[in-house]
mmCIF file of C-alpha atoms in Angstrom:
data_model
loop_
_atom_site.group_PDB
_atom_site.id
_atom_site.type_symbol
_atom_site.label_atom_id
_atom_site.label_comp_id
_atom_site.label_asym_id
_atom_site.label_seq_id
_atom_site.Cartn_x
_atom_site.Cartn_y
_atom_site.Cartn_z
ATOM 1 C CA MET N 1299 -28.542 5.773 -16.687
ATOM 2 C CA LYS N 1300 -30.376 8.868 -15.422
ATOM 3 C CA ARG N 1301 -27.633 11.836 -14.625
ATOM 4 C CA ILE N 1302 -28.046 14.580 -13.086
ATOM 5 C CA LEU N 1303 -24.422 17.113 -14.202
ATOM 6 C CA THR N 1304 -23.355 20.624 -13.632
ATOM 7 C CA ALA N 1305 -23.890 23.229 -14.812
ATOM 8 C CA LEU N 1306 -21.034 23.760 -16.647
ATOM 9 C CA GLY N 1307 -20.167 21.553 -19.232
ATOM 10 C CA LEU N 1308 -17.858 23.715 -21.124
ATOM 11 C CA ALA N 1309 -16.754 20.393 -24.644
ATOM 12 C CA ALA N 1310 -18.214 17.507 -26.198
ATOM 13 C CA THR N 1311 -16.176 15.936 -28.661
ATOM 14 C CA ILE N 1312 -17.059 12.505 -30.657
ATOM 15 C CA GLY N 1313 -14.927 10.373 -32.111
ATOM 16 C CA VAL N 1314 -14.016 6.997 -32.570
ATOM 17 C CA CYS N 1315 -10.747 4.465 -31.506
ATOM 18 C CA PRO N 1316 -9.851 0.917 -31.226
ATOM 19 C CA VAL N 1317 -10.929 -1.119 -28.718
ATOM 20 C CA TYR N 1318 -9.213 -4.190 -28.446
ATOM 21 C CA ALA N 1319 -9.404 -7.335 -26.748
ATOM 22 C CA ASP N 1320 -6.723 -6.460 -24.175
ATOM 23 C CA SER N 1321 -8.343 -3.275 -24.089
ATOM 24 C CA PRO N 1322 -9.093 -1.869 -20.574
ATOM 25 C CA TYR N 1323 -12.326 -0.831 -22.331
ATOM 26 C CA GLY N 1324 -13.248 -4.734 -21.774
ATOM 27 C CA GLY N 1325 -14.367 -6.907 -24.546
ATOM 28 C CA ASP N 1326 -13.157 -7.740 -27.885
ATOM 29 C CA TYR N 1327 -15.632 -6.176 -30.684
ATOM 30 C CA GLY N 1328 -13.463 -6.952 -33.274
ATOM 31 C CA GLY N 1329 -12.740 -3.443 -34.660
ATOM 32 C CA PHE N 1330 -14.367 0.073 -32.947
ATOM 33 C CA GLY N 1331 -16.004 1.593 -30.364
ATOM 34 C CA ILE N 1332 -17.608 4.829 -30.775
ATOM 35 C CA THR N 1333 -16.112 6.886 -28.069
ATOM 36 C CA GLN N 1334 -17.842 10.702 -26.759
ATOM 37 C CA SER N 1335 -16.004 12.614 -24.303
ATOM 38 C CA THR N 1336 -17.800 15.856 -22.383
ATOM 39 C CA THR N 1337 -15.707 18.024 -20.092
ATOM 40 C CA TYR N 1338 -18.001 19.228 -16.744
ATOM 41 C CA GLY N 1339 -16.888 21.818 -14.151
ATOM 42 C CA SER N 1340 -14.910 24.764 -14.847
ATOM 43 C CA SER N 1341 -11.483 25.791 -16.338
ATOM 44 C CA GLY N 1342 -9.288 24.905 -13.005
ATOM 45 C CA ILE N 1343 -11.187 22.616 -11.733
ATOM 46 C CA ASN N 1344 -13.132 19.764 -14.270
ATOM 47 C CA ALA N 1345 -13.828 15.969 -15.188
ATOM 48 C CA VAL N 1346 -13.524 15.068 -18.692
ATOM 49 C CA VAL N 1347 -15.858 11.769 -18.976
ATOM 50 C CA THR N 1348 -15.743 9.578 -21.673
ATOM 51 C CA ASP N 1349 -18.480 7.241 -22.701
ATOM 52 C CA ILE N 1350 -17.572 4.546 -24.703
ATOM 53 C CA TYR N 1351 -19.902 2.001 -26.413
ATOM 54 C CA ASP N 1352 -19.521 -0.763 -28.300
ATOM 55 C CA ASN N 1353 -19.739 -1.270 -32.443
ATOM 56 C CA HIS N 1354 -22.797 -3.360 -32.343
ATOM 57 C CA ASP N 1355 -26.049 -2.004 -34.722
ATOM 58 C CA ASN N 1356 -27.686 -0.627 -31.127
ATOM 59 C CA PRO N 1357 -24.943 1.199 -29.833
ATOM 60 C CA GLN N 1358 -24.569 -0.175 -25.263
ATOM 61 C CA LEU N 1359 -22.922 1.929 -22.972
ATOM 62 C CA ILE N 1360 -19.446 -0.776 -21.678
ATOM 63 C CA GLY N 1361 -17.532 1.159 -20.092
ATOM 64 C CA GLN N 1362 -16.830 5.087 -19.236
ATOM 65 C CA ARG N 1363 -13.164 6.991 -18.135
ATOM 66 C CA MET N 1364 -13.058 9.992 -15.860
ATOM 67 C CA THR N 1365 -9.554 12.541 -15.863
ATOM 68 C CA ILE N 1366 -9.635 15.092 -13.293
ATOM 69 C CA ASN N 1367 -8.253 18.079 -14.175
ATOM 70 C CA LEU N 1368 -6.620 20.448 -11.643
ATOM 71 C CA GLN N 1369 -4.569 23.796 -12.374
ATOM 72 C CA PRO N 1370 -4.216 26.367 -9.798
ATOM 73 C CA SER N 1371 -3.654 29.862 -10.346
ATOM 74 C CA GLY N 1372 -2.642 33.116 -8.447
ATOM 75 C CA ALA N 1373 -0.673 32.696 -4.953
ATOM 76 C CA SER N 1374 -1.172 29.082 -5.410
ATOM 77 C CA VAL N 1375 1.493 29.093 -7.972
ATOM 78 C CA GLY N 1376 4.942 27.376 -7.317
ATOM 79 C CA GLN N 1377 3.417 27.034 -3.361
ATOM 80 C CA PRO N 1378 3.692 23.654 -1.610
ATOM 81 C CA THR N 1379 0.223 22.282 -3.272
ATOM 82 C CA ALA N 1380 -1.886 20.295 -2.098
ATOM 83 C CA TYR N 1381 -4.797 17.877 -4.961
ATOM 84 C CA TYR N 1382 -7.666 16.061 -4.003
ATOM 85 C CA VAL N 1383 -10.725 14.260 -5.677
ATOM 86 C CA GLY N 1384 -13.498 12.886 -3.358
ATOM 87 C CA ILE N 1385 -16.148 10.566 -3.982
ATOM 88 C CA GLY N 1386 -19.819 11.019 -2.394
ATOM 89 C CA ILE N 1387 -22.428 9.294 -1.985
ATOM 90 C CA ASN N 1388 -25.876 9.901 -1.419
ATOM 91 C CA ASN N 1389 -24.154 13.422 -0.580
ATOM 92 C CA ALA N 1390 -22.359 12.242 2.455
ATOM 93 C CA MET N 1391 -18.211 11.680 1.915
ATOM 94 C CA ALA N 1392 -17.592 8.443 1.225
ATOM 95 C CA GLY N 1393 -14.313 8.799 0.058
ATOM 96 C CA MET N 1394 -11.230 9.642 -1.411
ATOM 97 C CA TYR N 1395 -8.773 8.469 -4.536
ATOM 98 C CA THR N 1396 -5.273 8.698 -2.729
ATOM 99 C CA ALA N 1397 -2.012 8.092 -4.318
ATOM 100 C CA THR N 1398 -3.166 4.283 -3.704
ATOM 101 C CA GLY N 1399 -6.303 4.455 -5.098
ATOM 102 C CA TRP N 1400 -9.863 4.535 -3.678
ATOM 103 C CA LYS N 1401 -10.070 4.932 0.316
ATOM 104 C CA LYS N 1402 -13.186 5.123 2.249
ATOM 105 C CA TYR N 1403 -13.365 8.492 4.056
ATOM 106 C CA THR N 1404 -14.556 8.424 8.062
ATOM 107 C CA SER N 1405 -13.597 11.355 9.371
ATOM 108 C CA GLY N 1406 -11.271 13.999 9.928
ATOM 109 C CA MET N 1407 -8.659 15.221 7.363
ATOM 110 C CA TYR N 1408 -8.849 14.329 3.788
ATOM 111 C CA GLU N 1409 -5.958 12.702 1.665
ATOM 112 C CA PRO N 1410 -4.661 14.256 -0.945
ATOM 113 C CA VAL N 1411 -4.030 12.119 -4.287
ATOM 114 C CA ALA N 1412 -0.642 14.397 -4.846
ATOM 115 C CA ILE N 1413 1.043 17.014 -3.538
ATOM 116 C CA GLY N 1414 2.989 19.073 -5.771
ATOM 117 C CA VAL N 1415 4.431 22.723 -5.974
ATOM 118 C CA GLY N 1416 1.834 24.544 -7.376
ATOM 119 C CA GLY N 1417 1.250 23.666 -10.647
ATOM 120 C CA GLY N 1418 -1.567 21.764 -13.171
ATOM 121 C CA GLU N 1419 -2.130 18.030 -12.810
ATOM 122 C CA SER N 1420 -4.702 15.340 -14.092
ATOM 123 C CA PHE N 1421 -5.501 12.189 -12.836
ATOM 124 C CA THR N 1422 -7.644 9.382 -13.575
ATOM 125 C CA ILE N 1423 -9.514 8.337 -11.950
ATOM 126 C CA LEU N 1424 -11.707 5.148 -13.291
ATOM 127 C CA ASP N 1425 -9.743 3.669 -16.131
ATOM 128 C CA GLY N 1426 -13.063 2.561 -18.946
ATOM 129 C CA SER N 1427 -13.391 -0.602 -17.832
ATOM 130 C CA GLN N 1428 -16.687 -0.223 -16.283
ATOM 131 C CA THR N 1429 -19.298 2.582 -15.887
ATOM 132 C CA ILE N 1430 -19.551 4.543 -13.515
ATOM 133 C CA CYS N 1431 -21.814 3.165 -11.327
ATOM 134 C CA GLN N 1432 -20.396 0.287 -11.814
ATOM 135 C CA ALA N 1433 -17.525 0.976 -10.526
ATOM 136 C CA VAL N 1434 -18.952 2.745 -7.612
ATOM 137 C CA ALA N 1435 -20.789 0.447 -6.992
ATOM 138 C CA GLN N 1436 -17.315 -2.007 -6.817
ATOM 139 C CA GLN N 1437 -15.646 0.203 -4.675
ATOM 140 C CA VAL N 1438 -18.273 1.084 -2.206
ATOM 141 C CA PHE N 1439 -18.724 -2.911 -1.322
ATOM 142 C CA GLN N 1440 -14.374 -4.265 -1.235
ATOM 143 C CA ASN N 1441 -14.841 -0.768 0.977
ATOM 144 C CA GLY N 1442 -16.897 -2.548 4.052
ATOM 145 C CA GLY N 1443 -20.102 -0.376 2.537
ATOM 146 C CA GLY N 1444 -21.767 -3.825 1.910
ATOM 147 C CA PHE N 1445 -24.460 -1.844 -0.823
ATOM 148 C CA ASN N 1446 -25.617 -4.222 -4.461
ATOM 149 C CA MET N 1447 -25.631 -1.508 -7.505
ATOM 150 C CA GLY N 1448 -28.869 -0.648 -6.904
ATOM 151 C CA GLY N 1449 -28.256 0.413 -3.654
ATOM 152 C CA VAL N 1450 -25.463 3.091 -4.259
ATOM 153 C CA GLY N 1451 -27.783 5.855 -4.852
ATOM 154 C CA SER N 1452 -27.026 9.325 -6.545
ATOM 155 C CA VAL N 1453 -23.287 9.999 -6.695
ATOM 156 C CA GLN N 1454 -20.917 13.420 -6.739
ATOM 157 C CA PHE N 1455 -17.716 13.337 -7.425
ATOM 158 C CA TYR N 1456 -15.235 16.603 -5.626
ATOM 159 C CA ALA N 1457 -12.101 18.240 -6.622
ATOM 160 C CA GLY N 1458 -10.149 21.324 -5.548
ATOM 161 C CA TYR N 1459 -6.598 21.973 -4.484
ATOM 162 C CA GLY N 1460 -5.339 23.799 -1.165
ATOM 163 C CA TYR N 1461 -2.190 25.268 -0.517
ATOM 164 C CA VAL N 1462 0.702 26.866 2.775
ATOM 165 C CA SER N 1463 1.305 30.473 1.943
ATOM 166 C CA PRO N 1464 4.440 31.825 2.177
ATOM 167 C CA ASP N 1465 3.270 32.918 6.191
ATOM 168 C CA LYS N 1466 2.353 29.449 6.902
ATOM 169 C CA GLN N 1467 5.192 28.199 6.087
ATOM 170 C CA SER N 1468 7.075 30.795 8.195
ATOM 171 C CA VAL N 1469 4.958 29.792 10.567
ATOM 172 C CA MET N 1470 5.445 26.552 10.393
ATOM 173 C CA GLN N 1471 9.667 27.410 9.636
ATOM 174 C CA ASN N 1472 9.399 28.609 13.704
ATOM 175 C CA LEU N 1473 7.549 25.917 15.588
ATOM 176 C CA TYR N 1474 10.020 22.995 14.168
ATOM 177 C CA SER N 1475 13.075 25.401 14.593
ATOM 178 C CA GLN N 1476 12.494 25.656 18.105
ATOM 179 C CA LYS N 1477 11.273 22.068 18.327
ATOM 180 C CA ALA N 1478 7.833 24.072 19.775
ATOM 181 C CA THR N 1479 5.433 21.526 18.032
ATOM 182 C CA THR N 1480 6.203 17.339 17.769
ATOM 183 C CA VAL N 1481 3.751 17.411 14.799
ATOM 184 C CA PRO N 1482 4.478 15.786 11.570
ATOM 185 C CA GLN N 1483 5.964 18.475 9.208
ATOM 186 C CA GLU N 1484 3.555 16.679 6.572
ATOM 187 C CA ASN N 1485 0.901 16.712 9.016
ATOM 188 C CA MET N 1486 0.570 20.394 9.740
ATOM 189 C CA GLN N 1487 1.399 21.371 5.573
ATOM 190 C CA LEU N 1488 -1.409 19.636 4.506
ATOM 191 C CA MET N 1489 -3.407 20.824 7.581
ATOM 192 C CA PHE N 1490 -2.894 24.114 6.195
ATOM 193 C CA ALA N 1491 -3.539 23.046 2.826
ATOM 194 C CA GLN N 1492 -6.553 21.819 3.518
ATOM 195 C CA SER N 1493 -7.788 24.435 5.754
ATOM 196 C CA GLN N 1494 -6.992 26.952 2.963
ATOM 197 C CA MET N 1495 -8.626 25.025 0.558
ATOM 198 C CA MET N 1496 -12.361 24.972 2.056
ATOM 199 C CA GLN N 1497 -11.406 29.618 3.368
ATOM 200 C CA SER N 1498 -11.019 29.371 -0.401
ATOM 201 C CA GLN N 1499 -13.761 27.258 -1.886
ATOM 202 C CA THR N 1500 -10.636 26.304 -4.139
ATOM 203 C CA TYR N 1501 -13.050 23.218 -4.705
ATOM 204 C CA GLN N 1502 -16.359 22.260 -6.584
ATOM 205 C CA GLN N 1503 -18.233 19.207 -7.485
ATOM 206 C CA VAL N 1504 -17.431 18.451 -10.675
ATOM 207 C CA TYR N 1505 -19.928 15.480 -11.325
ATOM 208 C CA SER N 1506 -22.649 14.005 -10.852
ATOM 209 C CA VAL N 1507 -24.744 10.558 -11.540
ATOM 210 C CA ASP N 1508 -27.721 8.919 -10.124
ATOM 211 C CA CYS N 1509 -27.266 5.159 -9.745
ATOM 212 C CA SER N 1510 -30.341 3.921 -8.260
ATOM 213 C CA THR N 1511 -31.217 2.507 -11.608
ATOM 214 C CA GLY N 1512 -28.394 -0.048 -11.284
ATOM 215 C CA ASN N 1513 -26.164 1.063 -14.842
#
């Protein structure tokens, strides 16, 4: 599997962990599997990818776990904040990771994975039971893409956050107190959060991989 990784690899740790028959990482390998974890992105927005290998003489990659970490800073801390995780296929936005799992993206506003108050959040978006390319191919097929594994091509993962600033909260309060809008409050909150994320560029591509070889 050819990987095209983002420029910032913050840390790499090689360790050993048990892999059992009922493990989310795959089958029964009768002992231990080798794992290697690497962080990609920045200190505030990053992805930790854990490669999981079997314990054979020639270890083979059997799964990959991915956790997204988002750590808002500055004015966003303590404010209503939306956290986003997206996936692109062949450099086109294809899906969002949400509170109920992966959803196909077509157009319009992004759906966040969670809404909080500007604190740090972590989301495990791939559980390690498959490689990244296998998991993406399965999601594409289940969501109507109809691609086989080799047809996925390049895959990009994005993460970011946006918050509703105090002045926008004041605007919302006035609108709803005066009954000057029929837009649901949550929708308007997400509109302001996404707009702020795009304007402040508090998002980035955290990982990219070439799945055209079918791994």
